[in-house]
Structures are given as structure tokens and as C-alpha cells.
Amino acid sequence: MMSTLSISEENYLKAIFHLYTHDAGIGTNAIAHHLNTKAASVTEMIKKLAEKKLLTYEKYQGVVPTRKGFTLALGIVRKHRLWEYFLVEKLKFKWDEVHDIAEQLEHIKSERLVEQLDHYLGFPKLDPHGDPIPDKEGKMCAMNCCCVSDIKPNSNAKISGVKNHSPAFLKHLEKMKLTIGKTVKVIDRNDFDQSVELVLNHETMYISKEVAENLLVKKIKG
Amino acid sequence: MMSTLSISEENYLKAIFHLYTHDAGIGTNAIAHHLNTKAASVTEMIKKLAEKKLLTYEKYQGVVPTRKGFTLALGIVRKHRLWEYFLVEKLKFKWDEVHDIAEQLEHIKSERLVEQLDHYLGFPKLDPHGDPIPDKEGKMCAMNCCCVSDIKPNSNAKISGVKNHSPAFLKHLEKMKLTIGKTVKVIDRNDFDQSVELVLNHETMYISKEVAENLLVKKIKG
DNA sequence: TAATTTTTTTAGGTTAAACTAAATTATATT
DNA sequence: AATATAATTTAGTTTAACCTAAAAAAATTA
């Protein structure tokens, strides 16, 4: 029934899924940039995926994933995040080391494998970066979070994730001990450079605008 | 330095390695049959691998892996067997279910991943089929075993592996409770059909010539 | 040894996925 | 609205890996 997808096709689907859910515009160029490829290649692949009814496409109008395409993409994201969880929790990788490996593992084809892995890991809800892991049915918990720069001064918040997943950023956070689960108090935002003053472990610290915009937190009472 | 190999190249190398170590002849046709491909494709790929110094090749004379090619193939076998061990020991797959998945996992590229996995699994020496797992340096324990049909009557032996890895054979063994580690006593060989009489768990049973030839054991005193 | 069969190689073609450069359409700016 | 800029598509190549059919070499058999 469902002709199995190539790794390239899966990567396109996943990129489109991410642009569709996160960002705004989902044009040919955006996809090309996301996949480190060229617009011409994207146009070509888009046509193939449209043929397979994984997305709808009209010339010059961009694409929209179909339900089927969306579900498939969710499945790939599920695998990616489960593998990331495995790599960190079981194999003791750091959170900044797992992306590239999970990028390969997500393409392993075996329903059984995913379900057994999920079971083995204890059906985790979040991956090491705080991103929700879709369950077998594609359901995942909403993460009602916002970035530090959107928190109003003098409120407490718990670190819950990152917007930027680059190893450089993750390593930087690790060094500053700004890791998932930690509680911080946002003190003030500096008008000069948009840096943010906060308290972590009873110590005052300042984080740059860039960090504040990419660090996700959940407000907590207090 | 080392241009990374494609999945196809890896599969060719592995096939050549297996034919080279197990079987006798390692001709173009044998490789083609092993990889479910055609002789013409093999000739082509062989040339490429020879260019990369992974094997030596002379027209019509067959191929011989170089040290470099041999080492690389061992690395792939290492990964395959470690993943099989993982699938059975951690994810609770049956020994007849893991081959195809390991066939995919063996191509994941990450030195770190293999070493962490090996460590996590406790540096196993044998995979679920009794095949030795090469260590980081490519060393692996010799398995001085022979098939049941080569055991002389009235001797005890411990089941240590299989020659044939097909799910059908493995399921059949499982059903008969002829699993790795079990001790059997070889009673007699029937001249008529080469079937073998043996005792397992104090019960007499007969196994076909085919089973006897593909079940590997180690002689034990008694 | 000559003839036949088998194995291997060559030649030429196909497909998937990429690319560059040129053409086309859409968007933004005066 | 006309023009300039940006985004997208088309056309035509390239590469890796496969294929079939035909040619060439090696092995086997009469």
C-alpha cells in the first residue's frame, strides 16, 4: 500500500513539518536552506511528494503537508527524539552530541524497533532538549513555554527547553549550568543590550539577548 | 583521509569479508548472489573498491581484501553483532527477528556510538547466534566448534552457535528447545537419512541431517 | 586438443537525487 | 503602474548504483 520512503524523501518531509509547525513561511528557499540543498532540487522533490499525496503543491504557491504526510513526519520526529533520549539516558552522551547520530537512527525502518525502544525507555514524554516525543498515535504533550526574553521581570521560571539546538549553544548553556529542570528568577532586562539579569542557585548572572531568546522556560508561581 | 563509504560499498565489503573467511571461492557470481544483485554490478563496484585500496583485483582473477578493507569489514561486523546483542538483550527481540534491523543499524556512522554501546552492553564477546563480536581492535575469540553431524556418537556437547542464520531455522531450533548454552548428548547417526539421535534434558530426540549440519556445538568432557 | 559451458567483463541504458544556469513568476520599490 | 529585485521553476548535466544483452575469457568435457 504505502511505498516506503527514501531517506531523502523522509528528510524533506521532516523539514517541511518543522517549517510548517514552527516557523511561518514554508517556501522552496526555506526548505532548501533547511536541508542544505538548492531550490531547484526542492522543486523536484516537492513534485514527487505531491504525487505520493504527502503534501499539496501548486506552482509558486508553496506546499502544505497532507494528513498522511503530517503523520509520517511525526513518526520520524518520534524516532529522532526517542533515539536522542536513548543516547543521553542509556549511552551517556551529552545533549549537544546526539543530534547527528539521531539524524541517522531516525531512518531505520522497523515499527517493532520503535515500539520496543519506547517501551524499554519507559515511554518518555520529552527528549533531552525538552522537545515533546510523539507517542505511537502521534500525540504529544503541549509545551506551554516561552523564551526568557518574554518573561516579565521579577518572576520565577523553570528551564524547559531550547529554541536553538546548535551544539555551540547547548555547550554554552551547560557551562553556565542553565540546564533543563533548573529554576531561575528573572530579575531585569537591560535596555542597552537586551541582556537579562537572573538568579540561578542564589547567584546573580547575566545572559545575552541571544541566550535569552533561545532558552525556553515555564513560569512558576512565586 | 578516509573518504567515507556508502552503504552499498559497505555491503560489498562485508559480503566479500564473509565469503573470504567462511566459504571458499569468492568470485563475481558468488558476491552477486550474496548481495542479491547481478554480476555486472559486482564487477563495477569491485573496481571502485580496488581504486580505494580496499581490495586487490585482477580481471577474471577474483578479489582479495586488503588489510584496510579487512579492518573496515570487521568494523561493520562488529557493529552488526553489537546491535543484535542489544536488540535481544535490551529490547527483548527473539534471535530470529534481529538480523534485518541490525543490517540497517550496522551502517550508522559514529565511532563514539559503537564504543558507548559496547560499554553499555558490558563488552559482550558473542552475539545472540553465538558469533564472536570483534572488539575495538578487531580481535575476537576463536570459536572452536563443529556441527553436530561431525560429533562422534556417545559424546557430550554444548550448543554454541548456528551455521545457517535464516529465521526459519532459528525458529525451528527454538521450538525444539535447541538453544545456545544447552547441553546435548549425541547418541547415534542414522545411516539411512543421516539424522542424528541425541538426548536433551534427559529426553531422546532426533534431528534431521539439515539441522545437524547447521547446528554448532563444542565438545565437553563426559 | 577442440568444443562446449560457465564465468566474467564490457557496452549501453535507467533511476534517484543532486547540481548550474537560464527563464519565469511573484513581490517590493519607486 | 512600471520597474527592479527576489523567489521559483525549467532545462539540461552529473554521479552512484543498478540493470540487460552481448562479447570475451576461463574452465570443463568430450
XYZ file of C-alpha atoms (C1' of nucleotides) in Angstrom:
504
model
C 0.000 0.000 0.000
C 2.482 2.606 1.223
C 5.582 2.612 -0.956
C 8.423 3.018 1.501
C 10.110 6.415 1.523
C 13.753 7.036 0.741
C 15.964 8.759 3.279
C 15.883 11.902 1.157
C 12.123 11.861 0.986
C 11.938 11.435 4.745
C 14.271 14.350 5.270
C 12.211 16.603 3.047
C 9.022 15.614 4.851
C 10.593 16.300 8.197
C 11.936 19.686 7.109
C 8.536 20.677 5.779
C 6.927 19.501 9.006
C 9.286 21.626 11.081
C 8.855 24.732 8.989
C 5.119 24.184 8.968
C 4.764 23.851 12.732
C 7.494 26.197 13.970
C 8.195 28.943 11.503
C 5.933 30.923 9.313
C 6.689 30.787 5.592
C 7.403 27.441 4.024
C 8.743 28.357 0.615
C 11.066 26.491 -1.666
C 14.048 28.515 -0.497
C 13.294 27.944 3.166
C 13.196 24.205 2.612
C 16.368 24.318 0.550
C 18.154 26.252 3.276
C 16.922 23.900 5.968
C 18.217 20.881 4.059
C 21.431 22.441 2.818
C 20.421 21.968 -0.756
C 19.325 24.107 -3.696
C 15.895 25.435 -4.590
C 15.850 23.519 -7.866
C 16.294 20.249 -6.029
C 13.457 21.154 -3.707
C 11.041 21.866 -6.521
C 11.805 18.471 -7.969
C 11.327 16.585 -4.723
C 8.204 18.526 -3.819
C 6.603 17.286 -7.013
C 7.410 13.708 -6.137
C 5.992 14.046 -2.631
C 2.882 15.673 -4.048
C 2.484 12.687 -6.407
C 2.590 10.465 -3.366
C -0.087 12.592 -1.706
C 2.164 13.546 1.176
C 1.671 17.220 0.519
C -0.293 19.521 -1.696
C 1.600 21.710 -4.069
C 0.737 24.419 -6.507
C 3.375 26.123 -8.542
C 4.757 29.225 -6.900
C 2.313 28.799 -4.017
C 4.387 26.655 -1.693
C 3.371 23.403 -0.056
C 1.132 22.151 2.733
C 1.579 18.679 4.193
C -1.456 16.386 3.930
C -2.697 14.420 6.929
C -0.777 11.432 5.652
C 2.407 13.454 5.188
C 1.988 15.040 8.577
C 1.562 11.668 10.276
C 4.612 10.252 8.537
C 6.701 13.260 9.537
C 5.535 12.875 13.127
C 6.711 9.285 13.036
C 10.184 10.372 12.005
C 10.273 13.036 14.701
C 9.167 10.388 17.195
C 12.057 8.159 16.241
C 14.543 11.005 16.297
C 13.578 12.068 19.800
C 13.363 8.560 21.199
C 16.850 7.845 19.919
C 18.134 11.106 21.410
C 16.657 10.098 24.728
C 18.298 6.695 24.445
C 21.684 8.161 23.602
C 21.650 10.516 26.579
C 19.959 8.344 29.192
C 21.476 4.980 28.340
C 24.663 5.628 26.429
C 25.661 8.710 28.437
C 26.077 11.129 25.577
C 25.864 14.851 26.267
C 22.816 16.704 24.957
C 24.947 18.555 22.445
C 26.344 15.348 20.926
C 23.248 13.420 19.956
C 21.667 15.268 17.081
C 23.771 13.981 14.212
C 23.558 10.391 15.385
C 19.793 10.574 15.874
C 19.593 12.078 12.402
C 20.853 8.741 11.104
C 18.963 6.497 13.500
C 15.622 8.116 12.706
C 15.691 6.487 9.268
C 15.907 2.900 10.498
C 12.805 1.141 9.248
C 11.090 -1.121 11.760
C 7.842 -0.429 13.564
C 8.686 -3.071 16.134
C 12.009 -1.435 16.882
C 10.419 1.899 17.715
C 7.774 0.386 19.936
C 10.245 -1.836 21.775
C 12.613 1.078 22.216
C 9.828 3.278 23.548
C 8.824 0.569 25.995
C 12.432 -0.025 27.037
C 12.908 3.680 27.725
C 9.723 3.850 29.787
C 7.655 5.882 27.312
C 9.443 9.181 27.851
C 7.452 12.337 27.158
C 10.335 14.703 26.490
C 13.671 14.396 24.735
C 16.956 15.707 26.189
C 16.315 19.177 24.757
C 12.863 19.406 26.248
C 11.061 18.701 22.984
C 7.943 16.522 23.273
C 8.134 12.966 21.960
C 5.058 11.965 19.929
C 3.528 8.703 21.120
C 2.548 5.790 18.905
C -0.596 7.651 17.835
C 1.277 10.874 17.162
C 0.001 12.585 20.290
C 2.422 14.667 22.306
C 2.187 16.968 25.254
C 1.834 20.666 24.534
C 4.706 22.680 25.879
C 3.323 25.935 27.074
C 6.635 27.662 27.392
C 8.174 30.906 26.305
C 11.661 32.253 25.986
C 13.355 34.057 28.833
C 13.198 37.346 26.967
C 9.408 37.192 27.109
C 9.239 36.678 30.856
C 8.405 39.788 32.799
C 10.929 40.856 35.471
C 10.654 39.518 38.988
C 9.090 36.191 38.204
C 10.274 32.630 38.707
C 10.577 30.150 35.903
C 11.782 26.633 35.261
C 14.052 25.887 32.313
C 12.139 23.607 29.966
C 13.840 23.601 26.603
C 15.754 25.340 23.858
C 14.774 27.003 20.624
C 18.210 26.747 19.074
C 19.688 23.243 19.069
C 23.227 24.021 17.939
C 25.970 22.262 19.902
C 27.649 25.636 20.482
C 24.586 26.996 22.244
C 23.965 23.791 24.183
C 27.563 23.629 25.364
C 27.361 27.248 26.413
C 24.235 26.620 28.464
C 25.831 23.586 30.065
C 28.857 25.634 31.052
C 26.599 28.242 32.667
C 24.657 25.467 34.401
C 21.483 26.560 32.679
C 20.138 23.075 32.177
C 16.644 21.665 31.878
C 14.740 21.472 35.143
C 16.681 24.255 36.863
C 14.722 27.118 38.387
C 15.701 30.703 37.732
C 14.360 34.056 38.781
C 14.269 36.691 36.088
C 15.335 39.969 37.691
C 15.529 42.527 34.941
C 16.130 43.236 31.294
C 18.817 45.677 30.325
C 17.645 48.341 27.886
C 21.111 48.838 26.435
C 21.807 45.371 25.046
C 18.659 43.410 25.930
C 20.707 41.204 28.195
C 18.799 39.649 31.088
C 19.747 39.546 34.737
C 18.678 36.454 36.594
C 19.322 34.465 39.707
C 20.361 30.814 39.496
C 21.260 28.841 42.604
C 21.180 32.041 44.685
C 23.736 33.673 42.422
C 23.152 36.603 40.136
C 24.121 36.217 36.498
C 23.590 37.929 33.177
C 22.705 36.235 29.932
C 22.945 37.810 26.495
C 19.934 38.726 24.409
C 20.749 35.773 22.138
C 20.714 33.327 25.011
C 17.534 34.818 26.473
C 15.750 34.464 23.164
C 16.691 30.822 22.725
C 16.220 29.496 26.212
C 12.697 28.256 26.899
C 11.125 28.337 30.338
C 7.816 27.762 32.077
C 6.556 30.336 34.527
C 6.044 29.105 38.062
C 4.339 30.740 40.971
C 6.409 32.940 43.255
C 41.981 10.917 4.726
C 39.466 8.089 4.517
C 36.626 9.024 2.202
C 33.578 7.664 3.959
C 31.965 4.616 2.378
C 28.448 4.424 1.008
C 26.044 1.831 2.348
C 26.443 -0.148 -0.859
C 30.193 -0.095 -0.595
C 29.958 -1.282 2.982
C 27.669 -4.109 1.990
C 30.011 -5.254 -0.738
C 32.944 -5.179 1.647
C 31.055 -7.168 4.215
C 29.934 -9.753 1.671
C 33.488 -10.170 0.432
C 34.694 -10.480 4.001
C 32.190 -13.227 4.741
C 32.929 -15.185 1.590
C 36.640 -14.740 2.217
C 36.583 -16.029 5.809
C 33.790 -18.607 5.642
C 33.419 -20.035 2.203
C 35.959 -20.986 -0.371
C 35.588 -19.289 -3.743
C 34.983 -15.588 -3.861
C 34.074 -14.979 -7.469
C 31.963 -12.269 -9.028
C 28.942 -14.527 -9.165
C 29.254 -15.569 -5.533
C 29.311 -11.946 -4.453
C 26.383 -11.127 -6.714
C 24.358 -13.976 -5.273
C 25.224 -12.996 -1.716
C 24.072 -9.428 -2.307
C 21.054 -10.244 -4.430
C 22.455 -8.322 -7.336
C 23.925 -9.072 -10.759
C 27.463 -9.977 -11.755
C 27.805 -6.861 -13.897
C 27.063 -4.647 -10.906
C 29.651 -6.519 -8.881
C 32.388 -6.028 -11.465
C 31.678 -2.323 -11.422
C 31.726 -1.989 -7.651
C 34.796 -4.189 -7.302
C 36.706 -1.757 -9.471
C 35.684 1.128 -7.268
C 36.720 -0.667 -4.102
C 40.031 -1.607 -5.711
C 40.593 2.078 -6.546
C 40.082 2.831 -2.876
C 42.637 0.164 -1.968
C 40.113 -1.868 -0.016
C 40.791 -4.943 -2.108
C 43.057 -6.135 -4.856
C 41.503 -7.084 -8.117
C 42.723 -8.533 -11.363
C 40.383 -9.187 -14.227
C 38.945 -12.666 -14.169
C 41.044 -13.499 -11.114
C 38.632 -12.535 -8.368
C 39.340 -10.272 -5.412
C 41.214 -10.355 -2.121
C 40.526 -7.798 0.608
C 43.489 -5.673 1.665
C 44.346 -5.165 5.320
C 42.474 -1.878 5.198
C 39.435 -3.483 3.601
C 39.523 -6.334 6.047
C 39.668 -3.992 9.026
C 36.780 -1.934 7.715
C 34.680 -5.044 7.143
C 35.442 -6.211 10.664
C 34.191 -2.887 11.944
C 30.883 -3.381 10.183
C 30.564 -6.921 11.513
C 31.331 -5.573 14.965
C 28.507 -3.095 14.727
C 26.088 -5.648 13.329
C 26.711 -8.076 16.149
C 26.676 -5.474 18.899
C 23.310 -4.221 17.680
C 21.966 -7.774 17.527
C 23.056 -8.253 21.097
C 21.374 -5.000 22.077
C 18.132 -5.926 20.338
C 17.915 -9.285 22.058
C 19.260 -8.433 25.497
C 17.748 -4.990 25.971
C 14.802 -4.712 23.621
C 13.670 -8.336 24.050
C 13.641 -9.338 20.412
C 13.877 -13.014 19.519
C 17.087 -14.227 17.901
C 15.294 -14.817 14.612
C 13.983 -11.246 14.435
C 17.111 -9.158 14.695
C 19.040 -9.688 11.500
C 17.234 -7.280 9.215
C 17.221 -4.494 11.772
C 20.915 -4.965 12.550
C 21.532 -4.888 8.808
C 20.326 -1.299 8.892
C 21.891 -0.285 12.187
C 25.340 -1.509 11.158
C 25.606 1.409 8.733
C 25.168 4.159 11.306
C 28.347 6.193 11.244
C 29.730 7.172 14.644
C 32.786 5.723 16.339
C 31.599 7.092 19.669
C 28.246 5.367 19.298
C 29.820 1.949 18.845
C 32.182 2.339 21.767
C 29.465 3.665 24.078
C 27.128 0.894 23.028
C 29.819 -1.729 23.606
C 30.467 -0.298 27.057
C 26.768 -0.119 27.857
C 26.301 -3.743 26.890
C 29.243 -4.839 29.026
C 31.615 -5.687 26.179
C 29.876 -8.882 25.084
C 32.010 -11.495 23.376
C 29.281 -13.312 21.457
C 26.142 -12.242 19.650
C 22.755 -13.961 20.074
C 23.637 -16.543 17.413
C 26.924 -17.439 19.045
C 29.049 -15.499 16.575
C 32.039 -13.714 18.074
C 31.893 -9.911 18.336
C 35.155 -8.245 17.250
C 36.464 -5.808 19.837
C 37.625 -2.250 19.174
C 40.901 -3.578 17.777
C 39.185 -6.191 15.635
C 40.155 -9.072 17.866
C 37.595 -11.728 18.574
C 37.567 -15.058 20.320
C 38.073 -18.113 18.181
C 35.119 -20.422 18.259
C 36.462 -23.944 18.136
C 33.177 -25.568 17.350
C 31.879 -28.050 14.877
C 28.477 -29.067 13.653
C 26.530 -31.830 15.316
C 26.994 -34.090 12.309
C 30.747 -34.068 12.902
C 30.480 -35.136 16.525
C 31.220 -38.798 17.104
C 28.456 -40.805 18.787
C 28.287 -41.046 22.547
C 29.844 -37.700 23.387
C 28.510 -34.679 25.168
C 28.436 -31.235 23.606
C 27.213 -27.747 24.357
C 25.249 -25.822 21.743
C 27.348 -22.826 20.759
C 26.014 -21.392 17.542
C 24.450 -21.806 14.123
C 25.833 -22.011 10.621
C 22.573 -21.079 8.946
C 21.011 -17.830 10.211
C 17.632 -17.997 8.493
C 14.641 -17.147 10.693
C 13.006 -20.425 9.658
C 15.905 -22.451 11.017
C 16.216 -20.360 14.160
C 12.502 -20.611 14.918
C 12.676 -24.346 14.392
C 15.563 -24.679 16.848
C 13.732 -22.558 19.373
C 10.675 -24.742 19.096
C 12.790 -27.841 19.736
C 14.483 -26.069 22.657
C 17.849 -26.421 20.981
C 19.149 -23.053 22.113
C 22.604 -21.734 22.806
C 24.143 -22.964 26.045
C 22.096 -26.144 26.240
C 23.977 -29.423 26.663
C 23.166 -32.397 24.489
C 24.485 -35.917 24.228
C 24.949 -37.201 20.704
C 23.814 -40.820 20.707
C 23.992 -42.050 17.164
C 23.819 -41.169 13.482
C 21.309 -42.955 11.320
C 22.801 -44.369 8.125
C 19.531 -44.185 6.248
C 18.878 -40.429 6.333
C 21.857 -39.068 8.277
C 19.515 -37.935 11.023
C 21.062 -37.751 14.472
C 19.726 -39.138 17.720
C 20.504 -37.102 20.775
C 19.468 -36.557 24.349
C 18.360 -33.147 25.532
C 17.078 -32.593 29.066
C 17.028 -36.369 29.661
C 14.774 -36.886 26.660
C 15.673 -38.619 23.432
C 15.097 -36.754 20.194
C 16.029 -36.957 16.545
C 17.205 -34.101 14.402
C 17.386 -34.104 10.633
C 20.610 -34.139 8.672
C 19.946 -30.499 7.749
C 19.628 -29.447 11.356
C 22.664 -31.496 12.412
C 24.782 -29.831 9.738
C 23.792 -26.314 10.737
C 23.840 -26.557 14.496
C 27.242 -25.771 16.019
C 28.450 -27.306 19.264
C 31.512 -27.552 21.440
C 32.581 -30.934 22.744
C 32.678 -31.254 26.518
C 34.135 -33.962 28.674
C 31.941 -36.917 29.631
C 43.062 -30.576 -28.136
C 38.741 -28.912 -29.644
C 34.269 -27.874 -28.422
C 31.071 -26.556 -25.101
C 29.615 -24.447 -20.979
C 30.238 -21.228 -17.347
C 32.000 -17.070 -15.562
C 33.286 -12.522 -16.030
C 33.546 -8.282 -18.292
C 32.102 -4.566 -21.402
C 28.789 -1.586 -23.551
C 24.961 0.942 -23.197
C 20.746 2.234 -20.691
C 17.764 3.580 -16.359
C 16.629 5.910 -11.994
C 17.079 8.894 -7.922
C 18.940 12.829 -6.271
C 21.690 16.255 -6.661
C 23.695 20.428 -9.360
C 24.175 25.111 -12.559
C 22.346 28.410 -15.442
C 18.587 30.427 -17.646
C 13.755 31.535 -17.766
C 9.606 32.630 -15.473
C 6.556 34.362 -11.911
C 5.821 36.944 -7.700
C 6.885 40.715 -4.682
C 8.645 45.185 -3.497
C 10.016 49.874 -4.619
C 9.831 53.904 -6.596
C 1.757 51.278 -12.861
C 6.390 50.435 -14.217
C 10.447 48.641 -12.903
C 13.717 46.272 -10.073
C 14.556 42.518 -7.012
C 13.681 38.126 -5.163
C 11.766 33.572 -5.363
C 10.641 29.703 -8.036
C 10.665 26.694 -11.849
C 12.546 24.578 -16.059
C 16.150 22.632 -18.857
C 19.983 20.217 -19.202
C 24.115 17.791 -16.624
C 26.302 14.731 -13.258
C 27.002 10.753 -10.183
C 26.112 6.357 -7.879
C 24.101 2.212 -8.255
C 21.705 -0.656 -10.519
C 20.131 -3.292 -14.908
C 20.182 -6.297 -19.727
C 22.411 -8.097 -23.575
C 26.471 -9.119 -25.951
C 31.399 -10.134 -26.016
C 35.412 -12.202 -24.084
C 37.951 -15.219 -21.117
C 38.326 -19.324 -18.290
C 37.011 -23.828 -17.089
C 35.124 -28.192 -18.228
C 34.173 -32.099 -21.012
C 34.159 -34.959 -24.885
